[in-house]
Amino acid sequence: MDAVTDEINVQGPLVRPRRLRRTPALRRMVAETHVVPSSLVLPVFVREGLDAPREISSMPGVVQHSRDSLKAAAAEAAELGLGGIMLFGVPEHKDATGSGAIDPGGVLNLAITDVVAEVGDQLTVMSDLCLDEFTDHGHCGVLTPDGEVDNDQTLAAYAQMALAQAAAGVDMVGPSGMMDGQVAVIRDALDAAEHSHVSILAYSAKYASAFFGPFREAVDSSLQGDRRTYQQDPANAVEGVREVLLDIEQGADIVMVKPALAYLDVIRRVRDAVDVPVAAYNISGEYSMVEAAAAHGWIDREAAILETLTSIRRAGADVILTYWASEAARLLRA
């Protein structure tokens, strides 16, 4: 057979999916998943006693804020159209019970009041409701004499913390300690004190993850040991859905899966199982991996940011907490 002269007749395909990928306009028109600024929440750290922002070495581009720089970050987030801002406090002094979390003059409660005064109702002001940043042992609860986390004593502390944050003006509390019954206790305390308007973003399926490392620098964690007796085993997905359903029964307004990228399957399972908004936290280690790879020139940073957030949204998250929230909002405007 003469390969040069013999013709090969190819019957072209009738169905050509590539037609809808041909131009940027076509791709935008048929995109199934959209990330929008209003679905993004910016987590921020405010450190007591700072006069200026302090860089976090393991999270390039993220800082511990002073109270003044926090207000500026919140104002920018509101101007960019973000959905919310999640506040974490870093106190100068810690103790065994995390008393600074309940003190009206504590750094987190002051930060709530500062941000509410700065942005009003332009931005949902959220606050982490957990003791770990405030305890000298770094655990999310009160310890028994033998060093175990006491679930029910911790619930009492969470109720007090919720009331302190509500008095400071918070819109939404984020119980993240993974104590059994935490949502019910917080909801009852808020309602009894006439704070029924304060909503609850429950960290329902929070896993004992290796990707939390940079966060511990961000909050100057004093953790001794690990949190595997209360955070979930990374091997378990069905259990994650069970935890979510329990929190909804107890009054959670939004439920969350944390981390996000290693648990996209759990986000999807949760989204399919519930009829309340689902959030996911794109955590510090996930952020830092992308930043490190981009710093070495191994990936296209901005494309990787948007692809990461799109994957979380595609998995089923309605709300994404991400350290890229403000930058992503600017990229989405471009």
Coordinates of N, CA and C in Angstrom, one line a residue, residues 169-272:
G169 N -21.1 41.8 69.9 CA -21.8 42.2 68.7 C -21.6 41.3 67.5
V170 N -21.1 40.1 67.8 CA -20.9 39.1 66.7 C -22.2 38.7 65.9
D171 N -22.1 38.5 64.6 CA -23.2 38.0 63.9 C -23.3 36.5 63.9
M172 N -22.2 35.8 63.9 CA -22.2 34.3 63.8 C -21.0 33.8 64.6
V173 N -21.3 32.8 65.5 CA -20.2 32.1 66.2 C -19.9 30.8 65.5
G174 N -18.6 30.4 65.6 CA -18.1 29.3 65.0 C -17.5 28.3 66.0
P175 N -18.3 27.5 66.6 CA -17.8 26.5 67.6 C -16.9 25.4 66.8
S176 N -15.6 25.4 67.2 CA -14.7 24.5 66.4 C -14.1 23.4 67.2
G177 N -14.5 23.3 68.5 CA -13.8 22.4 69.4 C -14.1 20.9 69.3
M178 N -15.2 20.6 68.5 CA -15.6 19.2 68.3 C -16.0 18.5 69.7
M179 N -16.6 19.3 70.6 CA -17.1 18.6 71.8 C -18.5 18.1 71.5
D180 N -18.9 17.0 72.0 CA -20.2 16.4 71.9 C -21.2 17.4 72.5
G181 N -22.3 17.7 71.8 CA -23.3 18.6 72.3 C -23.0 20.0 72.3
Q182 N -21.9 20.5 71.7 CA -21.6 21.9 71.8 C -22.6 22.8 71.1
V183 N -23.2 22.4 70.0 CA -24.1 23.3 69.4 C -25.4 23.5 70.2
A184 N -25.9 22.5 70.8 CA -27.1 22.6 71.6 C -26.9 23.5 72.8
V185 N -25.8 23.4 73.5 CA -25.5 24.2 74.7 C -25.3 25.6 74.3
I186 N -24.6 25.9 73.2 CA -24.4 27.3 72.7 C -25.8 27.9 72.3
R187 N -26.6 27.1 71.5 CA -27.9 27.7 71.1 C -28.8 28.0 72.3
D188 N -28.8 27.1 73.3 CA -29.6 27.3 74.5 C -29.2 28.6 75.2
A189 N -27.8 28.7 75.4 CA -27.3 29.9 76.1 C -27.6 31.2 75.4
L190 N -27.5 31.2 74.1 CA -27.7 32.4 73.3 C -29.2 32.8 73.4
D191 N -30.1 31.8 73.2 CA -31.5 32.1 73.2 C -32.0 32.5 74.6
A192 N -31.5 31.9 75.6 CA -31.9 32.3 77.0 C -31.5 33.7 77.3
A193 N -30.4 34.2 76.7 CA -29.9 35.6 77.0 C -30.4 36.6 75.9
E194 N -31.4 36.2 75.2 CA -32.0 37.0 74.1 C -31.1 37.4 73.0
H195 N -30.2 36.4 72.7 CA -29.3 36.6 71.5 C -29.8 35.6 70.4
S196 N -31.1 35.4 70.3 CA -31.5 34.4 69.3 C -31.2 34.8 67.9
H197 N -30.8 36.0 67.6 CA -30.4 36.5 66.3 C -29.0 36.0 65.9
V198 N -28.2 35.6 66.9 CA -26.8 35.2 66.6 C -26.9 33.8 66.0
S199 N -26.3 33.6 64.8 CA -26.3 32.3 64.2 C -25.1 31.5 64.5
I200 N -25.2 30.2 64.2 CA -24.1 29.3 64.5 C -23.6 28.6 63.2
L201 N -22.3 28.8 63.0 CA -21.6 28.0 61.9 C -20.8 26.9 62.6
A202 N -21.3 25.7 62.5 CA -20.8 24.6 63.3 C -19.7 23.9 62.5
Y203 N -18.5 23.8 63.2 CA -17.4 23.0 62.6 C -17.8 21.6 62.9
S204 N -18.6 21.0 62.1 CA -19.2 19.7 62.4 C -18.3 18.5 62.1
A205 N -17.7 18.5 60.9 CA -16.8 17.4 60.5 C -15.4 18.0 60.5
K206 N -14.7 18.1 61.6 CA -13.4 18.6 61.7 C -12.4 17.5 62.0
Y207 N -11.5 17.3 61.1 CA -10.6 16.1 61.2 C -9.3 16.5 61.8
A208 N -8.7 15.4 62.4 CA -7.4 15.6 63.1 C -6.3 15.5 61.9
S209 N -6.0 16.6 61.3 CA -5.3 16.7 60.1 C -3.9 17.1 60.3
A210 N -3.0 16.6 59.4 CA -1.6 17.0 59.4 C -1.4 18.4 58.7
F211 N -2.5 18.9 58.1 CA -2.4 20.1 57.4 C -2.7 21.4 58.2
F212 N -2.9 21.2 59.5 CA -3.1 22.3 60.4 C -1.8 23.0 60.9
G213 N -0.7 22.4 60.5 CA 0.6 22.9 61.1 C 0.8 24.4 61.0
P214 N 0.7 25.1 59.9 CA 1.0 26.5 59.9 C 0.0 27.3 60.8
F215 N -1.2 26.9 60.9 CA -2.2 27.6 61.8 C -1.7 27.6 63.2
R216 N -1.0 26.6 63.6 CA -0.5 26.6 65.0 C 0.5 27.7 65.2
E217 N 1.3 28.0 64.2 CA 2.2 29.2 64.3 C 1.4 30.5 64.3
A218 N 0.3 30.5 63.5 CA -0.5 31.7 63.4 C -1.1 32.1 64.7
V219 N -1.5 31.1 65.6 CA -2.2 31.4 66.8 C -1.2 31.2 68.0
D220 N 0.0 31.0 67.8 CA 1.0 30.7 68.8 C 0.5 29.6 69.7
S221 N 0.2 28.5 69.1 CA -0.4 27.3 69.8 C 0.5 26.8 70.9
S222 N 0.0 26.4 72.0 CA 0.7 25.8 73.1 C 0.4 24.3 73.2
L223 N -0.1 23.7 72.1 CA -0.6 22.4 72.2 C 0.4 21.4 72.7
Q224 N 0.0 20.6 73.7 CA 0.8 19.5 74.1 C 0.0 18.2 73.8
G225 N 0.7 17.3 73.0 CA 0.0 16.1 72.6 C -0.7 16.3 71.3
D226 N -1.9 15.7 71.1 CA -2.7 15.9 69.9 C -4.2 15.9 70.2
R227 N -5.0 16.1 69.2 CA -6.4 16.3 69.4 C -7.3 15.1 68.9
R228 N -6.7 13.9 68.8 CA -7.3 12.8 68.2 C -8.5 12.2 69.0
T229 N -8.6 12.6 70.3 CA -9.7 12.1 71.1 C -11.0 12.9 70.8
Y230 N -10.9 14.0 70.1 CA -12.1 14.8 69.9 C -12.2 15.2 68.4
Q231 N -11.2 15.5 67.7 CA -11.3 15.7 66.2 C -11.4 14.3 65.5
Q232 N -12.0 14.3 64.4 CA -12.3 13.0 63.7 C -11.1 12.4 63.1
D233 N -11.2 11.0 63.0 CA -10.2 10.2 62.3 C -10.3 10.5 60.8
P234 N -9.2 10.8 60.1 CA -9.2 11.1 58.7 C -9.8 9.9 57.8
A235 N -9.8 8.7 58.4 CA -10.3 7.6 57.6 C -11.8 7.5 57.5
N236 N -12.5 8.4 58.3 CA -14.0 8.2 58.4 C -14.8 9.3 57.7
A237 N -15.6 8.8 56.7 CA -16.5 9.7 56.0 C -17.9 9.6 56.5
V238 N -18.4 8.4 56.7 CA -19.8 8.3 57.2 C -19.9 9.0 58.6
E239 N -18.9 8.9 59.4 CA -19.0 9.5 60.7 C -19.1 11.1 60.5
G240 N -18.4 11.6 59.5 CA -18.5 13.0 59.2 C -20.0 13.5 59.0
V241 N -20.7 12.7 58.2 CA -22.1 13.0 57.9 C -22.9 12.9 59.2
R242 N -22.6 11.9 60.0 CA -23.3 11.7 61.3 C -23.1 12.9 62.2
E243 N -21.9 13.4 62.3 CA -21.6 14.6 63.1 C -22.4 15.8 62.6
V244 N -22.5 16.0 61.3 CA -23.2 17.1 60.7 C -24.7 17.0 61.0
L245 N -25.3 15.8 60.9 CA -26.7 15.7 61.2 C -27.0 15.9 62.7
L246 N -26.1 15.5 63.5 CA -26.3 15.8 65.0 C -26.3 17.3 65.2
D247 N -25.4 18.1 64.6 CA -25.3 19.5 64.8 C -26.6 20.2 64.2
I248 N -27.1 19.7 63.1 CA -28.3 20.3 62.6 C -29.5 20.1 63.6
E249 N -29.6 18.9 64.1 CA -30.6 18.6 65.1 C -30.5 19.6 66.3
Q250 N -29.3 20.0 66.6 CA -29.0 20.8 67.8 C -29.2 22.3 67.5
G251 N -29.4 22.7 66.2 CA -29.7 24.1 65.9 C -28.6 24.8 65.1
A252 N -27.7 24.1 64.5 CA -26.7 24.7 63.6 C -27.4 25.3 62.4
D253 N -27.0 26.5 62.0 CA -27.5 27.2 60.9 C -26.7 26.9 59.6
I254 N -25.4 26.7 59.8 CA -24.5 26.3 58.7 C -23.6 25.2 59.3
V255 N -23.3 24.2 58.5 CA -22.4 23.2 58.9 C -21.1 23.2 58.1
M256 N -20.0 22.8 58.6 CA -18.7 22.9 57.9 C -17.9 21.6 58.0
V257 N -17.2 21.4 56.9 CA -16.2 20.4 56.8 C -14.8 21.0 56.8
K258 N -13.9 20.5 57.6 CA -12.5 21.1 57.8 C -11.6 20.0 58.0
P259 N -10.5 19.9 57.2 CA -10.1 20.7 56.1 C -10.9 20.5 54.8
A260 N -10.5 21.1 53.7 CA -11.3 21.0 52.5 C -10.7 20.0 51.5
L261 N -9.5 20.2 51.1 CA -9.0 19.6 49.9 C -8.8 18.0 50.1
A262 N -8.4 17.6 51.2 CA -8.3 16.2 51.4 C -9.6 15.5 51.8
Y263 N -10.7 16.3 51.8 CA -12.0 15.9 52.3 C -13.1 16.3 51.3
L264 N -12.8 16.5 50.0 CA -13.8 16.9 49.1 C -14.9 15.8 49.0
D265 N -14.6 14.6 49.2 CA -15.6 13.5 49.2 C -16.6 13.7 50.3
V266 N -16.1 14.1 51.5 CA -16.9 14.4 52.6 C -17.8 15.6 52.4
I267 N -17.3 16.6 51.8 CA -18.1 17.8 51.4 C -19.3 17.4 50.6
R268 N -19.0 16.5 49.6 CA -20.1 16.1 48.7 C -21.1 15.2 49.4
R269 N -20.6 14.3 50.3 CA -21.6 13.5 51.1 C -22.5 14.4 51.9
V270 N -21.9 15.4 52.6 CA -22.6 16.3 53.4 C -23.6 17.1 52.6
R271 N -23.2 17.6 51.5 CA -24.1 18.4 50.7 C -25.3 17.6 50.2
D272 N -25.1 16.4 49.9 CA -26.2 15.5 49.5 C -27.1 15.1 50.6

